[in-house]
Coordinates of C-alpha atoms in Angstrom, one line a residue:
X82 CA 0.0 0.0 0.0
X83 CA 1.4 3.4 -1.0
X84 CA 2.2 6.5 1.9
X85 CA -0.7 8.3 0.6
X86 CA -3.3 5.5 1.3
X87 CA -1.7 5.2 4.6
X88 CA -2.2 8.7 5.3
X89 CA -6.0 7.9 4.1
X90 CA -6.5 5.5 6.4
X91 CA -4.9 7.1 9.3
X92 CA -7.2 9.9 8.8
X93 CA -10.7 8.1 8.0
X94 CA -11.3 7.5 11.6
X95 CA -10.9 10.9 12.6
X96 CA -12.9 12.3 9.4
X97 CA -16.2 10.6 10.6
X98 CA -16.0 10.7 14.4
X99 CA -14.0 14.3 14.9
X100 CA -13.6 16.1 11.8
X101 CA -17.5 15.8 10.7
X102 CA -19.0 16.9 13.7
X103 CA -16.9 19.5 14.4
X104 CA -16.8 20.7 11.1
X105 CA -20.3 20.7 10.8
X106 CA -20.2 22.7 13.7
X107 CA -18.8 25.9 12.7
X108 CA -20.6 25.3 9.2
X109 CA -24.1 25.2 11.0
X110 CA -22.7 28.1 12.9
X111 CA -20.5 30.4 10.8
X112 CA -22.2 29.7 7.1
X113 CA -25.5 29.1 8.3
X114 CA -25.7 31.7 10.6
X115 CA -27.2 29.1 13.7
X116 CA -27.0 29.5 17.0
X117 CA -24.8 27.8 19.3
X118 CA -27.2 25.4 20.7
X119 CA -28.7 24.8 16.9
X120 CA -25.2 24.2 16.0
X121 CA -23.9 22.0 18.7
X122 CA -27.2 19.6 18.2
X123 CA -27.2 19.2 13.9
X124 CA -23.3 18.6 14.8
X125 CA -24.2 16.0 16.9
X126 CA -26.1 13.8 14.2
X127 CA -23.1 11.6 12.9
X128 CA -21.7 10.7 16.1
X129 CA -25.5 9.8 17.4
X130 CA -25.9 7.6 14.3
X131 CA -22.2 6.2 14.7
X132 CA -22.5 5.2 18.2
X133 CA -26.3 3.6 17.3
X134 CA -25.4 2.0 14.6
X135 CA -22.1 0.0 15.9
X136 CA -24.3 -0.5 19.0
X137 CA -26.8 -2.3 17.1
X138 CA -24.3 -3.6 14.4
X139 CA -21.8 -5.2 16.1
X140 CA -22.7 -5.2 19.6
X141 CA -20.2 -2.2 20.8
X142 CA -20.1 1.0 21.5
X143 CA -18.1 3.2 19.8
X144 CA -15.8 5.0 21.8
X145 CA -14.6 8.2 20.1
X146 CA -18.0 8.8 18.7
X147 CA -19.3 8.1 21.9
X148 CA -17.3 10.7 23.3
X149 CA -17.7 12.8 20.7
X150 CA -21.4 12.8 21.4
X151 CA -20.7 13.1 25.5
X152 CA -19.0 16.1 24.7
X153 CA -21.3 17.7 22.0
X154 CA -24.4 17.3 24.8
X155 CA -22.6 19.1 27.8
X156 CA -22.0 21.3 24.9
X157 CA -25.3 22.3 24.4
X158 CA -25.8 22.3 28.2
X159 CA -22.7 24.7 28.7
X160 CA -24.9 27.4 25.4
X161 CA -27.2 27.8 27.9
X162 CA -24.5 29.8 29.9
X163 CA -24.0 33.6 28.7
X164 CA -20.1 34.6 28.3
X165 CA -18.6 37.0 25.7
X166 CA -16.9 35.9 22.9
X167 CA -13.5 35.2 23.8
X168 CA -15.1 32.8 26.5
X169 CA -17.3 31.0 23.4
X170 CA -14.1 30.4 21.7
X171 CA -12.2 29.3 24.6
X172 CA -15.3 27.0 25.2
X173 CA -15.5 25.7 21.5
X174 CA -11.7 24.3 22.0
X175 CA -13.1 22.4 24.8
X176 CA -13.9 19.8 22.6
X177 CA -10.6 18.6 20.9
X178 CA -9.1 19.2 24.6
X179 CA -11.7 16.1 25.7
X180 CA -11.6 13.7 23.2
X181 CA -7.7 14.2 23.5
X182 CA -7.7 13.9 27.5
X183 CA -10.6 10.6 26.3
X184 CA -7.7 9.2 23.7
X185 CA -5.0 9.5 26.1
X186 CA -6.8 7.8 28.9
X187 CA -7.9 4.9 26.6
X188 CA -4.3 4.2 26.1
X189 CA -3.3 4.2 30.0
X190 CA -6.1 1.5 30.2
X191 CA -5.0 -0.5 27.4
X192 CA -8.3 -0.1 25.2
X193 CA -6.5 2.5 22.7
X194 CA -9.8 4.4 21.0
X195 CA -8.6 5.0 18.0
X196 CA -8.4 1.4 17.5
X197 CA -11.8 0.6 16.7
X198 CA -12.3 3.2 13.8
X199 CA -8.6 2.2 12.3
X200 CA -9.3 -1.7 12.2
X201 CA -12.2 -1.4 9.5
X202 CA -9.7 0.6 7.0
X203 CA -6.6 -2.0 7.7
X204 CA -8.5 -5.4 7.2
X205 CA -10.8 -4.2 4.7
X206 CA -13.5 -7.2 5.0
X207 CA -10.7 -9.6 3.9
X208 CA -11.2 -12.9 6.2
X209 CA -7.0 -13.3 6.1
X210 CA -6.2 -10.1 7.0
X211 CA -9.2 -10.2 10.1
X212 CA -7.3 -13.4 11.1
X213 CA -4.0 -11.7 11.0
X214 CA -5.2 -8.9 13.0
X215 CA -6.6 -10.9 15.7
X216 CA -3.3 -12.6 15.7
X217 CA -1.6 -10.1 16.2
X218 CA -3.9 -8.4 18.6
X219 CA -3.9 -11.3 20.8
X220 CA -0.1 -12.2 21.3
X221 CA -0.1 -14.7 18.8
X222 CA 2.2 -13.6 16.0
X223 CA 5.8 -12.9 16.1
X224 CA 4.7 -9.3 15.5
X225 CA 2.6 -8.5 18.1
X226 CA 4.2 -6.6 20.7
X227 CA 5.7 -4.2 17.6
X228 CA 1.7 -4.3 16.6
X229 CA 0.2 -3.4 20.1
X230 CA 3.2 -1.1 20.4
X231 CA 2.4 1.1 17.1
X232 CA -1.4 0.5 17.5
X233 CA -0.8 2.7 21.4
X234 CA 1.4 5.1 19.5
X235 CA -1.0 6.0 16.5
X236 CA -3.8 6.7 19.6
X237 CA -1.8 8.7 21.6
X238 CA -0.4 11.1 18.5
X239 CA -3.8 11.9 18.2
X240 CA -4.2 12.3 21.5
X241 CA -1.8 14.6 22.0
X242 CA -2.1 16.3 18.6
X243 CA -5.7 17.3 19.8
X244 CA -4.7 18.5 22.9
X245 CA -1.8 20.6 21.4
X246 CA -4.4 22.3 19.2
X247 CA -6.8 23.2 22.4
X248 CA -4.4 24.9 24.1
X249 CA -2.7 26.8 20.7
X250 CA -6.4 27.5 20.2
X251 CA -7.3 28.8 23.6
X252 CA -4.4 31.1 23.7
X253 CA -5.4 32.6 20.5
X254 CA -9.0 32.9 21.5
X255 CA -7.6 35.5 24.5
X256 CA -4.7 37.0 22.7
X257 CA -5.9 37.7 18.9
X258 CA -8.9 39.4 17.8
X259 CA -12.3 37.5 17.8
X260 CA -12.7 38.2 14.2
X261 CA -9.4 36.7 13.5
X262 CA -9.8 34.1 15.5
X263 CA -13.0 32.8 14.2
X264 CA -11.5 32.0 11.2
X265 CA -8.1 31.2 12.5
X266 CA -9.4 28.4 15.1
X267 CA -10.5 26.5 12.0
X268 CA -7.3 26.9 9.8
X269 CA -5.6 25.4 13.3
X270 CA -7.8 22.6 13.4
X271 CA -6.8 21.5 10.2
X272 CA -3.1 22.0 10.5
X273 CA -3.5 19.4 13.9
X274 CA -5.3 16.9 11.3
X275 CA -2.6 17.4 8.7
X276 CA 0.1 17.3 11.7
X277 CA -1.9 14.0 13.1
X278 CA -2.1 12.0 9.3
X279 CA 1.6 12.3 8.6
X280 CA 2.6 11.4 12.3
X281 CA -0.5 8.9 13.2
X282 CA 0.4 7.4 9.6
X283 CA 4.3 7.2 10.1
X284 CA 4.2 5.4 13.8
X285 CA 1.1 3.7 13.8
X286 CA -1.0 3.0 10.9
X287 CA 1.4 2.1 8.0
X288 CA 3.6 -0.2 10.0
X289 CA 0.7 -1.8 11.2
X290 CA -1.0 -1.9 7.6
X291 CA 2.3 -3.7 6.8
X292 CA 2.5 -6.3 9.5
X293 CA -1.2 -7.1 8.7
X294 CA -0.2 -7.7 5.1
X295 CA 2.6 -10.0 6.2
X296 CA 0.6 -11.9 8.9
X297 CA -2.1 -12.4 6.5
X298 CA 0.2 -13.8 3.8
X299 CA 1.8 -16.0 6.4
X300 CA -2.2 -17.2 7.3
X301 CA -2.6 -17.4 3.3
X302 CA 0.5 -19.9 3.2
X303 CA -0.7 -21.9 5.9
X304 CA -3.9 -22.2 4.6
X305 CA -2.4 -23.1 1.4
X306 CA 0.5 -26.4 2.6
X307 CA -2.6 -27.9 4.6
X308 CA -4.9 -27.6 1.6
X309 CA -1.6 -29.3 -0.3
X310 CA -1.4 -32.0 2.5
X311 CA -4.7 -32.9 2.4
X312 CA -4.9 -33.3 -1.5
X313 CA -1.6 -35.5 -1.1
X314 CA -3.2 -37.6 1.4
X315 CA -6.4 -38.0 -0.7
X316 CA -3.6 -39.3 -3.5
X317 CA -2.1 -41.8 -1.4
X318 CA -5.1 -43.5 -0.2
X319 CA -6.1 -43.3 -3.7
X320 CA -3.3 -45.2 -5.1
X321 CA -3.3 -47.8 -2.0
X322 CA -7.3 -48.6 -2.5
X323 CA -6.1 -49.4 -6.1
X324 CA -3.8 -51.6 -4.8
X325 CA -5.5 -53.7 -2.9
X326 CA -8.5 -53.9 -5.3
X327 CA -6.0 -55.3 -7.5
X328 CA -4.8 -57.7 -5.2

């Protein structure tokens, strides 16, 4: 797989469970001309319908769109609460400061968020490569503390890449003009997405797209000798049933 799909699929996770909603945020609120609360509950729509659907789906909740959701509902609790501007923008970075603090603390308990929404882009519905993964999840494969190890690491660049971009964002909230700001907090945003694909892809997502490629080749082969085995064996009792039936 080339850099540039790794990059892809380093980013997907974060397109539909951070990106979306808070992009569709400060669309609803900027373009659209919405009010906070307005805002902060149309943004809320793809993480509500994430966290339903792998609920229902598979049996799980989702845990950054989960999150995302948590936050996006004390959100519209907090627009409730007059403040001047500078306090709204300071407020509005709340929300990468949380699902950072949320990514981080996965990690400490061993359940690394991010992991969820990257698995679906590495395996790809391929049975092999689902295999391989769980091999390598689980301790199996030669692999799979380099595997666990790169699957903490792509978590916690995101984790720290989103807290980064809270506090750049809250200093600029009380230090540059609102105007500027308004605009500005979004052109940081995606700077810390850009800064979080090239890092999240370089540690943790390619290397692991590789090893799931070579662990699934490695099934593949496997798979393959005992199919070979098996046919041989057919041939031999073949060949010693014709034997004795010419005895």
């Amino acid at each position: 797989m080339t850099t540039n799909q790794h990059k892809k699929n380093a980013f997907a996770p974060l397109v539909l469970d951070v990106a979306v909603p808070l992009g569709s945020y400060y669309l609803f609120k900027g373009a659209f001309g919405m009010s906070t609360f307005a805002a902060l509950a149309w943004s809320s729509l793809v993480p509500a319908v994430r966290t339903g659907w792998s609920a229902v789906r598979e049996r799980t909740v989702n845990g950054l769109a989960g999150l995302i959701l948590l936050v996006n509902v004390v959100g519209l609790l907090l627009s409730f609460v007059s403040g001047d501007p500078r306090l709204m923008l300071a407020k509005d970075s709340g929300v990468s400061s949380t699902v950072g603090i949320g990514i981080l603390v996965s990690v400490a308990l061993g359940k690394p968020m991010m992991t969820a929404g990257l698995k679906p882009f590495l395996v790809k519905g391929d049975a092999a490569k689902e295999v391989a993964w769980e091999r390598l999840q689980s301790g199996a494969a030669a692999a799979s503390a380099d595997f666990r190890r790169r699957e903490r690491a792509f978590s916690v660049v995101w984790g720290v890449v989103l807290l980064v971009e809270c506090v750049v964002r809250i200093v600029g909230a009380y230090t540059v003009p609102v105007d500027t700001m308004v605009w500005l907090g979004s052109v940081i945003m995606i700077g810390a997405m850009v800064v979080g694909i090239l890092v999240g892809g370089a540690l943790g997502a390619g290397p692991m797209q590789a090893m799931v490629a070579t662990e699934a080749g490695a099934v593949d082969d496997v798979v393959a000798d005992a199919v070979v085995d098996v046919d041989a064996g057919a041939e031999v009792r073949g060949e010693a049933l014709e034997v004795a039936l010419a005895r």
